[in-house]
PDB file of C-alpha atoms in Angstrom:
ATOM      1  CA  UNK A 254      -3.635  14.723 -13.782  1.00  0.00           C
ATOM      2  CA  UNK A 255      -3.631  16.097 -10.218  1.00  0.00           C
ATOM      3  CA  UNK A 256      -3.663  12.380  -9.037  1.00  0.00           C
ATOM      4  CA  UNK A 257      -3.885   8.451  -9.558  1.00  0.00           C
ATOM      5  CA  UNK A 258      -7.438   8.059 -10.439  1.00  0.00           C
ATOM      6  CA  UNK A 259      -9.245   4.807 -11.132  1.00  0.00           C
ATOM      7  CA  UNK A 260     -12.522   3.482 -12.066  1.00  0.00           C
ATOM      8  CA  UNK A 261     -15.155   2.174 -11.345  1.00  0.00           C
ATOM      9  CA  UNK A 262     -14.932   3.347  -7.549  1.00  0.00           C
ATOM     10  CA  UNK A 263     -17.229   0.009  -6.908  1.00  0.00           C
ATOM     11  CA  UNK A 264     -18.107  -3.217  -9.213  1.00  0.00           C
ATOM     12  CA  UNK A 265     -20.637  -5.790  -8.417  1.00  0.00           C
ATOM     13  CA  UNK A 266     -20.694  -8.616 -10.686  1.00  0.00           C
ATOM     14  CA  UNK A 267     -21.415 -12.500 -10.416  1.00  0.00           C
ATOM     15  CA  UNK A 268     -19.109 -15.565 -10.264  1.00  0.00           C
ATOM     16  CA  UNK A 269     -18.403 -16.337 -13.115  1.00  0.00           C
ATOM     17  CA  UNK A 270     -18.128 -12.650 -15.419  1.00  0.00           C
ATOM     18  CA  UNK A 271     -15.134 -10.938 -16.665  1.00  0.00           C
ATOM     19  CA  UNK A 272     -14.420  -7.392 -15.377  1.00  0.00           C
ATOM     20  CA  UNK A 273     -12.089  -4.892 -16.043  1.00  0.00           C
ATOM     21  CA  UNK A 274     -10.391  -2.396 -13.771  1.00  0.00           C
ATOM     22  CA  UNK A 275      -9.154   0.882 -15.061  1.00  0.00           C
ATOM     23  CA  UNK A 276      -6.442   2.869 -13.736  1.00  0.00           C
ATOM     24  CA  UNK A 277      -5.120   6.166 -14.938  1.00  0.00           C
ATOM     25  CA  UNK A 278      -1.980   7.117 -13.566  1.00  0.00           C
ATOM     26  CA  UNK A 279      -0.165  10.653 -12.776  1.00  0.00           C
ATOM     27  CA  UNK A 280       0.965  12.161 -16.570  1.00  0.00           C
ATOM     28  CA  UNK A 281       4.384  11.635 -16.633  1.00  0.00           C
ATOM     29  CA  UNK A 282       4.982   8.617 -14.396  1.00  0.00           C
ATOM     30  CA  UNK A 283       6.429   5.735 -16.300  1.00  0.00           C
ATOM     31  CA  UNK A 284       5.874   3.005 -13.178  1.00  0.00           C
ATOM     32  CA  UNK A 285       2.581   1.757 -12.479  1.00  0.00           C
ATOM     33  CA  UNK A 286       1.842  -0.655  -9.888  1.00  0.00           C
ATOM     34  CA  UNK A 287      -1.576  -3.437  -9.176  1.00  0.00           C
ATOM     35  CA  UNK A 288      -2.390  -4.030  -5.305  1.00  0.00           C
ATOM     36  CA  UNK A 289      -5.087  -6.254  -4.503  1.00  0.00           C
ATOM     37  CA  UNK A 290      -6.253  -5.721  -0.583  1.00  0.00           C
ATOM     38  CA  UNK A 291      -8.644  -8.014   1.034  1.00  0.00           C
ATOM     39  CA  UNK A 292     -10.611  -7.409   3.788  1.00  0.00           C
ATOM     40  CA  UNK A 293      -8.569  -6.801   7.044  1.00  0.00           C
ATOM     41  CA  UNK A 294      -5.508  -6.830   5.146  1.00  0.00           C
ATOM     42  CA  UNK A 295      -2.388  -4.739   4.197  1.00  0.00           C
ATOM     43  CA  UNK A 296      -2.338  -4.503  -0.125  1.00  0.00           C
ATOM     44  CA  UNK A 297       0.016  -7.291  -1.332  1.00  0.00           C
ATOM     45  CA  UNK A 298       1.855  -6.662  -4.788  1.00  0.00           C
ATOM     46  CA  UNK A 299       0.249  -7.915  -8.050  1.00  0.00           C
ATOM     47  CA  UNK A 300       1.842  -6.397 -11.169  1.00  0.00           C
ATOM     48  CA  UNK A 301       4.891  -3.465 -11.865  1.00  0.00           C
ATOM     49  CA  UNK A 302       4.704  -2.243 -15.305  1.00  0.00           C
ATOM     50  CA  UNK A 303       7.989  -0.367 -16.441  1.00  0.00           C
ATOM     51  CA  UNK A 304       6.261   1.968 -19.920  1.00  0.00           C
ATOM     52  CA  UNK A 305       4.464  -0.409 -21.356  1.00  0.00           C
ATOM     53  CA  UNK A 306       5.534  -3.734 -20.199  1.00  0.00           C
ATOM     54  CA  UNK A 307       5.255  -5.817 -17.119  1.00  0.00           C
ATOM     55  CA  UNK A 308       8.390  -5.693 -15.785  1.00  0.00           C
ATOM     56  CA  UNK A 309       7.621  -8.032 -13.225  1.00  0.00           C
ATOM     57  CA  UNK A 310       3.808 -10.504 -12.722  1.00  0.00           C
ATOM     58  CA  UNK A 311       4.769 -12.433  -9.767  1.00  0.00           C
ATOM     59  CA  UNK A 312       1.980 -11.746  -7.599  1.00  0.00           C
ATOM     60  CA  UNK A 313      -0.820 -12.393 -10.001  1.00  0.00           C
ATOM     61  CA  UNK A 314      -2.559 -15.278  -8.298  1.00  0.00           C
ATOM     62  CA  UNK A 315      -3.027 -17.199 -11.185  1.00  0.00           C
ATOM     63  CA  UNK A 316      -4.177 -17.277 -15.046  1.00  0.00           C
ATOM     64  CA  UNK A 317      -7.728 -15.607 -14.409  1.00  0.00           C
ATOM     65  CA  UNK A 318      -5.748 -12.419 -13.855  1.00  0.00           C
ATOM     66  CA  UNK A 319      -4.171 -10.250 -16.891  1.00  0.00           C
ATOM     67  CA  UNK A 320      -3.160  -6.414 -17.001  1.00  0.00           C
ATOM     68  CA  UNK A 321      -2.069  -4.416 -19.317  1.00  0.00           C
ATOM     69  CA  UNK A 322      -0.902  -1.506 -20.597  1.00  0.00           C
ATOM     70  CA  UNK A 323      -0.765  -0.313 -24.150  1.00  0.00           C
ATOM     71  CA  UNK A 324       0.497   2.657 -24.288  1.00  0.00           C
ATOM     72  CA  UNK A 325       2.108   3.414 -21.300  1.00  0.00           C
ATOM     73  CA  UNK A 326      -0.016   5.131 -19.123  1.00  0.00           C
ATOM     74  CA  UNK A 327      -3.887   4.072 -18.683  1.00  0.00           C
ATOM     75  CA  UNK A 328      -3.526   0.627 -17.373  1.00  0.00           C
ATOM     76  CA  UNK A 329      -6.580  -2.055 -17.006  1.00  0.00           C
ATOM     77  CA  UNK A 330      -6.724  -5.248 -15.091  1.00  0.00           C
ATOM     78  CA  UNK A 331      -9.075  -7.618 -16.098  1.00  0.00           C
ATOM     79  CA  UNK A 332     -10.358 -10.778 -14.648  1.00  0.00           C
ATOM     80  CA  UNK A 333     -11.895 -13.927 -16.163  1.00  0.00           C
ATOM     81  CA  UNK A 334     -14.317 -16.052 -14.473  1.00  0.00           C
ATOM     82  CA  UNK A 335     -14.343 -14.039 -11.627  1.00  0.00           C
ATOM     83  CA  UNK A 336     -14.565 -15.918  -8.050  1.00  0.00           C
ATOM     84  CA  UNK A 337     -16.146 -15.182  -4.430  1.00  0.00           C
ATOM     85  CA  UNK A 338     -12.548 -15.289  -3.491  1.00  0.00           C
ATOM     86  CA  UNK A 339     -11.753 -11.960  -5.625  1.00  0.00           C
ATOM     87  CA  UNK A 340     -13.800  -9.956  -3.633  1.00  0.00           C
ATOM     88  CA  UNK A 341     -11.482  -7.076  -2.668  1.00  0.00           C
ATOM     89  CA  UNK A 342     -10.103  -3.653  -3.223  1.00  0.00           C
ATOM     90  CA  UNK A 343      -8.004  -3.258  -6.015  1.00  0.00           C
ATOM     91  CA  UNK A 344      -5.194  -0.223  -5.622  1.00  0.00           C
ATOM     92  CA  UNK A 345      -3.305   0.814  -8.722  1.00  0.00           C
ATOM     93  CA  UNK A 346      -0.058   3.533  -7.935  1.00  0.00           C
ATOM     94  CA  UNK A 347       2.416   4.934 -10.009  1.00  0.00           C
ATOM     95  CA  UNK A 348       5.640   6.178  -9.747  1.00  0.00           C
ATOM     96  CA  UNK A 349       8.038   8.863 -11.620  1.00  0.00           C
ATOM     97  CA  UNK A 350      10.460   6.144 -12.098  1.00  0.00           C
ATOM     98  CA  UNK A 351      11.638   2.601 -12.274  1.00  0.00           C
ATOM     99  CA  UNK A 352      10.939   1.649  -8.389  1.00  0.00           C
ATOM    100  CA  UNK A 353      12.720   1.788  -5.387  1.00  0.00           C
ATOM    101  CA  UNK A 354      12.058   3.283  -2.470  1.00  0.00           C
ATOM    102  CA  UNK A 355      13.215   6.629  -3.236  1.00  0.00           C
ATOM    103  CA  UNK A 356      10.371   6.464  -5.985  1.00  0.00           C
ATOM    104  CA  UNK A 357       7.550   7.385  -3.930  1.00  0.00           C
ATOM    105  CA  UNK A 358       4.396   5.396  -5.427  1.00  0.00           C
ATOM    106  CA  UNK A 359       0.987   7.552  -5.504  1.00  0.00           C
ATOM    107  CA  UNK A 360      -2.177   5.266  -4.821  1.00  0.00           C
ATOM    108  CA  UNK A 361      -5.227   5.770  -6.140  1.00  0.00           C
ATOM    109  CA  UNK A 362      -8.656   5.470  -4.384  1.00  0.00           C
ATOM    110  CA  UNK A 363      -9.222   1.774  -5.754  1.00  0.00           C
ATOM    111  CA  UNK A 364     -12.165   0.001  -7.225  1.00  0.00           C
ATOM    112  CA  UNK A 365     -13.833  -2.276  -4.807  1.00  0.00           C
ATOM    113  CA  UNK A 366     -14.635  -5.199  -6.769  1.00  0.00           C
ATOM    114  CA  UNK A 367     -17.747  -7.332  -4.795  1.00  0.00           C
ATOM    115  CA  UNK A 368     -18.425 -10.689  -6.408  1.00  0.00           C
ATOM    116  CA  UNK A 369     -21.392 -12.118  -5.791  1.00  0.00           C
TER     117      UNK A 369
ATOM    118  CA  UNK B 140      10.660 -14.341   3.434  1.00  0.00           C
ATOM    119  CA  UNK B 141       9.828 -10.697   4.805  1.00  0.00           C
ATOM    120  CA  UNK B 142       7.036 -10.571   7.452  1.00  0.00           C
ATOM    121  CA  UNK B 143       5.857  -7.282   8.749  1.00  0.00           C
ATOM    122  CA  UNK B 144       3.725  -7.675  11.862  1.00  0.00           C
ATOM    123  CA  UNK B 145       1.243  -5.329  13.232  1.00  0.00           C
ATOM    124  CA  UNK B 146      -0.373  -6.377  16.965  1.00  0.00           C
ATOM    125  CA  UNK B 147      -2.802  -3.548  17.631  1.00  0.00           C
ATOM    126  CA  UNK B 148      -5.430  -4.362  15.056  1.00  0.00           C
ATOM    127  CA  UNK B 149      -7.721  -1.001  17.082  1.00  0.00           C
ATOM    128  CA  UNK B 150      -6.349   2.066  19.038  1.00  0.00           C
ATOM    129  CA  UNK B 151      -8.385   5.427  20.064  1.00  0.00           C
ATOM    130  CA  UNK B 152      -6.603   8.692  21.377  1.00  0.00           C
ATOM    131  CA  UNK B 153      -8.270  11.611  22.789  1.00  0.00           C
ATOM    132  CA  UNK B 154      -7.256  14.595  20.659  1.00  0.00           C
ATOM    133  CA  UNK B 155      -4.108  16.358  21.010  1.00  0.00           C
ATOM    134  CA  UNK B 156      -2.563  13.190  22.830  1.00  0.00           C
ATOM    135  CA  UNK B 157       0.262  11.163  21.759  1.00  0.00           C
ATOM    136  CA  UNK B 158      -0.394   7.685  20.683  1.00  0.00           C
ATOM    137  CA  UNK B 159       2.682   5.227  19.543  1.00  0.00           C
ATOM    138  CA  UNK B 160       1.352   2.474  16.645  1.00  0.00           C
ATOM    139  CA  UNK B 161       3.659  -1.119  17.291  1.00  0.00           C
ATOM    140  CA  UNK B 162       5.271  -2.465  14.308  1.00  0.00           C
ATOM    141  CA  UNK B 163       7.531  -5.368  14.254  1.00  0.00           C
ATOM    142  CA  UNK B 164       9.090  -6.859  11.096  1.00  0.00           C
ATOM    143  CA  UNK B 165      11.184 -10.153  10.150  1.00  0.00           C
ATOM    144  CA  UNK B 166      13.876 -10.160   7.633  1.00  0.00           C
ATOM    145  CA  UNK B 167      17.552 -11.553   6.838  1.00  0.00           C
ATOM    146  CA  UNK B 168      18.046  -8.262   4.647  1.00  0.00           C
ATOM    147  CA  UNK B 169      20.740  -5.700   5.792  1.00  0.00           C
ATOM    148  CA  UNK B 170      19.759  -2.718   3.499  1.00  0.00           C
ATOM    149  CA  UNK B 171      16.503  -2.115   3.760  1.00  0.00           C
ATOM    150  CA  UNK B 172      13.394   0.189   3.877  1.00  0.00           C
ATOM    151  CA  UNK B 173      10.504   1.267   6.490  1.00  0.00           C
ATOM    152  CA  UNK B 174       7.460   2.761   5.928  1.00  0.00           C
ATOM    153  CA  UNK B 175       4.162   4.213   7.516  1.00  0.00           C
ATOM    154  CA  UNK B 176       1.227   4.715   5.490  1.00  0.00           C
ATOM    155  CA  UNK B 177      -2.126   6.316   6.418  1.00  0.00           C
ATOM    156  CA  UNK B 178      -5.251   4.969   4.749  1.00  0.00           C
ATOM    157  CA  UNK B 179      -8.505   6.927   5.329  1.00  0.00           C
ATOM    158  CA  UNK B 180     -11.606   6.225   4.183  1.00  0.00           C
ATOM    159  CA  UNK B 181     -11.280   7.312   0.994  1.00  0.00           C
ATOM    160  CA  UNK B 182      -9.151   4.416   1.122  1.00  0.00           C
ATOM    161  CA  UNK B 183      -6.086   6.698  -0.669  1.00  0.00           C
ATOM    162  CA  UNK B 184      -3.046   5.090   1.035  1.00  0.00           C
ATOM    163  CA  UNK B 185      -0.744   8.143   2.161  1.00  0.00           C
ATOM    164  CA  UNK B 186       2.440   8.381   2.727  1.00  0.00           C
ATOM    165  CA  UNK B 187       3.332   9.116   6.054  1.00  0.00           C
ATOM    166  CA  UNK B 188       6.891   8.370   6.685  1.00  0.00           C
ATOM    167  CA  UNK B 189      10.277   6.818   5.686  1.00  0.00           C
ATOM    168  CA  UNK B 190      13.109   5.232   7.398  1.00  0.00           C
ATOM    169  CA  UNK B 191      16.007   3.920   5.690  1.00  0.00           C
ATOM    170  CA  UNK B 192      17.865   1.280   7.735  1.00  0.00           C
ATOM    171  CA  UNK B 193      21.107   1.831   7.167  1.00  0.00           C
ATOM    172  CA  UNK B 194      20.917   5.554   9.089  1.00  0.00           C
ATOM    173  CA  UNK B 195      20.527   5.528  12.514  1.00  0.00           C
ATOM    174  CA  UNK B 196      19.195   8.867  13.367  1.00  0.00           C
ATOM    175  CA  UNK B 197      15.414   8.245  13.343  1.00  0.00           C
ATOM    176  CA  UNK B 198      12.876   9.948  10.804  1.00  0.00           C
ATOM    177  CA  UNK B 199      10.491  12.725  11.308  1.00  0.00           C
ATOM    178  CA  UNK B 200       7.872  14.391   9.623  1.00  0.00           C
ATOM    179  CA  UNK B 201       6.182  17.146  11.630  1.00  0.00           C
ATOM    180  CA  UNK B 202       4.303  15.595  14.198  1.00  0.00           C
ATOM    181  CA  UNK B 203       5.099  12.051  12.798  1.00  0.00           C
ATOM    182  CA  UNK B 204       7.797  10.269  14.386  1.00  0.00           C
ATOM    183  CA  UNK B 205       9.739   6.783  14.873  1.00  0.00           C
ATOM    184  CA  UNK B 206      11.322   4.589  17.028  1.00  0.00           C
ATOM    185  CA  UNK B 207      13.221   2.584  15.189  1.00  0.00           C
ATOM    186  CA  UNK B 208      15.177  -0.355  16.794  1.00  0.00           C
ATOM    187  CA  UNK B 209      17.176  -1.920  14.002  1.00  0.00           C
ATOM    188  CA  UNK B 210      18.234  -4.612  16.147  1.00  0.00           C
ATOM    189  CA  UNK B 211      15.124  -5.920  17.556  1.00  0.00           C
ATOM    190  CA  UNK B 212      13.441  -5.020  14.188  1.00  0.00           C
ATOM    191  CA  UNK B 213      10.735  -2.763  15.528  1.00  0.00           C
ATOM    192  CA  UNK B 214       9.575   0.189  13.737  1.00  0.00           C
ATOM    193  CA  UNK B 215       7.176   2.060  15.573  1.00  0.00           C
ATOM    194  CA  UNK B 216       5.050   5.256  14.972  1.00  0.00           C
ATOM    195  CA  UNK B 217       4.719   8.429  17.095  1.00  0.00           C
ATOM    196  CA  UNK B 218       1.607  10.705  16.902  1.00  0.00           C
ATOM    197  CA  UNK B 219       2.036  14.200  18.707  1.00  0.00           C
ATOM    198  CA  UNK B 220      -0.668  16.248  19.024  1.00  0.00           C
ATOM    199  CA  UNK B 221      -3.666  14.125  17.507  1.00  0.00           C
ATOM    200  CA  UNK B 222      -5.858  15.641  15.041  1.00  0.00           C
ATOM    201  CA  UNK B 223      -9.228  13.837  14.250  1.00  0.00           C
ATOM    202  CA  UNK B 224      -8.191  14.002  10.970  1.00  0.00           C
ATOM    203  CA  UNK B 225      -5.569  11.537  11.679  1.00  0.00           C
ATOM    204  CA  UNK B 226      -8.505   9.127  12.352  1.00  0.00           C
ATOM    205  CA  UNK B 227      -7.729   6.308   9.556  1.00  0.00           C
ATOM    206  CA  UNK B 228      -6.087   3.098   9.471  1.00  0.00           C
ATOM    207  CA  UNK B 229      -2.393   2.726   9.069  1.00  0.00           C
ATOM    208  CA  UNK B 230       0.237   0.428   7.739  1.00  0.00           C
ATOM    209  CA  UNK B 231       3.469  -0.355   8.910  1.00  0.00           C
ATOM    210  CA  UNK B 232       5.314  -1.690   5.416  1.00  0.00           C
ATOM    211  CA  UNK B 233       9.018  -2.994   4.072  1.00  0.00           C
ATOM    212  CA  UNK B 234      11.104  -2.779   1.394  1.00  0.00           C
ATOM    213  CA  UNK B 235      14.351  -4.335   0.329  1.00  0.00           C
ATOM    214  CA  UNK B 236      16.526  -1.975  -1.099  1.00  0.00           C
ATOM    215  CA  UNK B 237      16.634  -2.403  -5.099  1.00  0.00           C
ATOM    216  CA  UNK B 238      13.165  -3.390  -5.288  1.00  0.00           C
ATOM    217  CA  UNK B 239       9.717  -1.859  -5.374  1.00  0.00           C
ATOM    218  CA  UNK B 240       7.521  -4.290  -3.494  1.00  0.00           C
ATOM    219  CA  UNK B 241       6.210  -3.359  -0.544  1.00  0.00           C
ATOM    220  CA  UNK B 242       5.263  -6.390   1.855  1.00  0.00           C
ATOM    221  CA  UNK B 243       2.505  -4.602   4.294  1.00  0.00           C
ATOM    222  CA  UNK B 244       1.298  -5.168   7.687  1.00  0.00           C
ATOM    223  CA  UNK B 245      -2.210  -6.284   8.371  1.00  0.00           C
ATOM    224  CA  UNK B 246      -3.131  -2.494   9.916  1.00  0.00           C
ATOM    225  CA  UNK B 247      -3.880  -0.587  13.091  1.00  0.00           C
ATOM    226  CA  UNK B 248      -6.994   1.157  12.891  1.00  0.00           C
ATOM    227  CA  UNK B 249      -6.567   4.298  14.665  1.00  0.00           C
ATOM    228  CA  UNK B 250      -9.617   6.797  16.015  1.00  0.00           C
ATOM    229  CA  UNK B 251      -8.992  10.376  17.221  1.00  0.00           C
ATOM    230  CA  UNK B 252     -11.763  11.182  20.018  1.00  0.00           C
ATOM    231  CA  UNK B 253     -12.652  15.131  20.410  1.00  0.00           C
TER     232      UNK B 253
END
């Protein structure tokens, strides 16, 4: 594709509902990466998938979060119980390869995810 | 810990001016890299510019450049010529070398007056 693209652009949901968070990265790119920015904030690091595996979770905030990605390229985020506090922008990027800074990551336009 | 620290949370330039965007960062790293991204509202971030830490010359890109002080770990940006489409907010952002996670500032939302 020409770029990162994810969907929906927005989500409004209630405490309490599960929602999913889709993100289809640029053909080709094996790394794909989960930001979560909150309002006022710089994006702080959720999830790196390397093909189809997280390579590293660290900065999921806790068990209510998940992502995956089945066959290596679409990748969907999906949150149980959903809080006030997960009110933010979610940013999905990709990369041609494994990380690194030389591996320039592509963002997408996030989904702003509004719980009510 | 890495901390990247961004004091100008609001800046306006008239257009074709020069305006410089502070960024100071914290880290016991010695290899190392610097970024600038641009977020407009679209809300695409943008890659603006790179620095790695171990050269000393410092890194342009058009009418992007920095000032990078390696020694009193500042990192700022340099905008020649404004354009109002450089109107957006931007992020000053680190990264060890070896890994891919970026710690970001908190923003400097920039506006380009005609």
């Amino acid at each position: 594709g020409a770029g990162v693209s994810q969907t929906p652009s927005n989500k409004v949901t209630e405490k309490g509902k599960y929602v999913e968070l889709r993100c289809d990265p640029i053909s080709g790119h094996t790394a794909l990466y989960w930001y979560r920015q909150s309002l006022g904030q710089g994006p702080e690091f959720l999830i790196y998938f390397q093909g189809t595996g997280a390579a590293d979770d660290s900065g999921l905030p806790n068990d209510r979060f998940f992502a995956v990605r089945p066959e290596g390229s679409v990748s969907t985020l999906k949150i149980q119980r959903t809080e006030r506090g997960d009110s933010a922008v979610y940013l999905c990027a990709s990369s041609l390869g494994g990380g690194g800074p030389y591996n320039e990551q592509f963002f997408g336009p996030g989904t702003r995810l509004t719980v009510l | 810990a890495q901390t990247v620290t961004q004091s100008q949370p609001e800046m306006s330039v008239q257009e074709a001016e020069t305006v410089t965007l502070s960024c100071t960062y914290d880290t016991s790293e010695s290899n190392y890299y610097l970024f600038w991204y641009k977020q407009p509202p679209s809300r695409q971030m943008i890659l603006v510019i790179r620095q790695e830490a171990y050269k000393q010359q410092n890194a342009t890109e058009n009418r992007f450049s920095v000032n990078f002080q390696k020694a009193a770990k500042s990192f700022s940006l340099k905008i020649s010529d404004s354009q109002l489409g450089d109107t957006a907010m931007y992020f000053c952002a680190f990264m060890t070398t070896g890994t891919y996670k970026y710690i970001f500032g908190t923003g400097t939302r920039l506006k380009v007056l005609a």
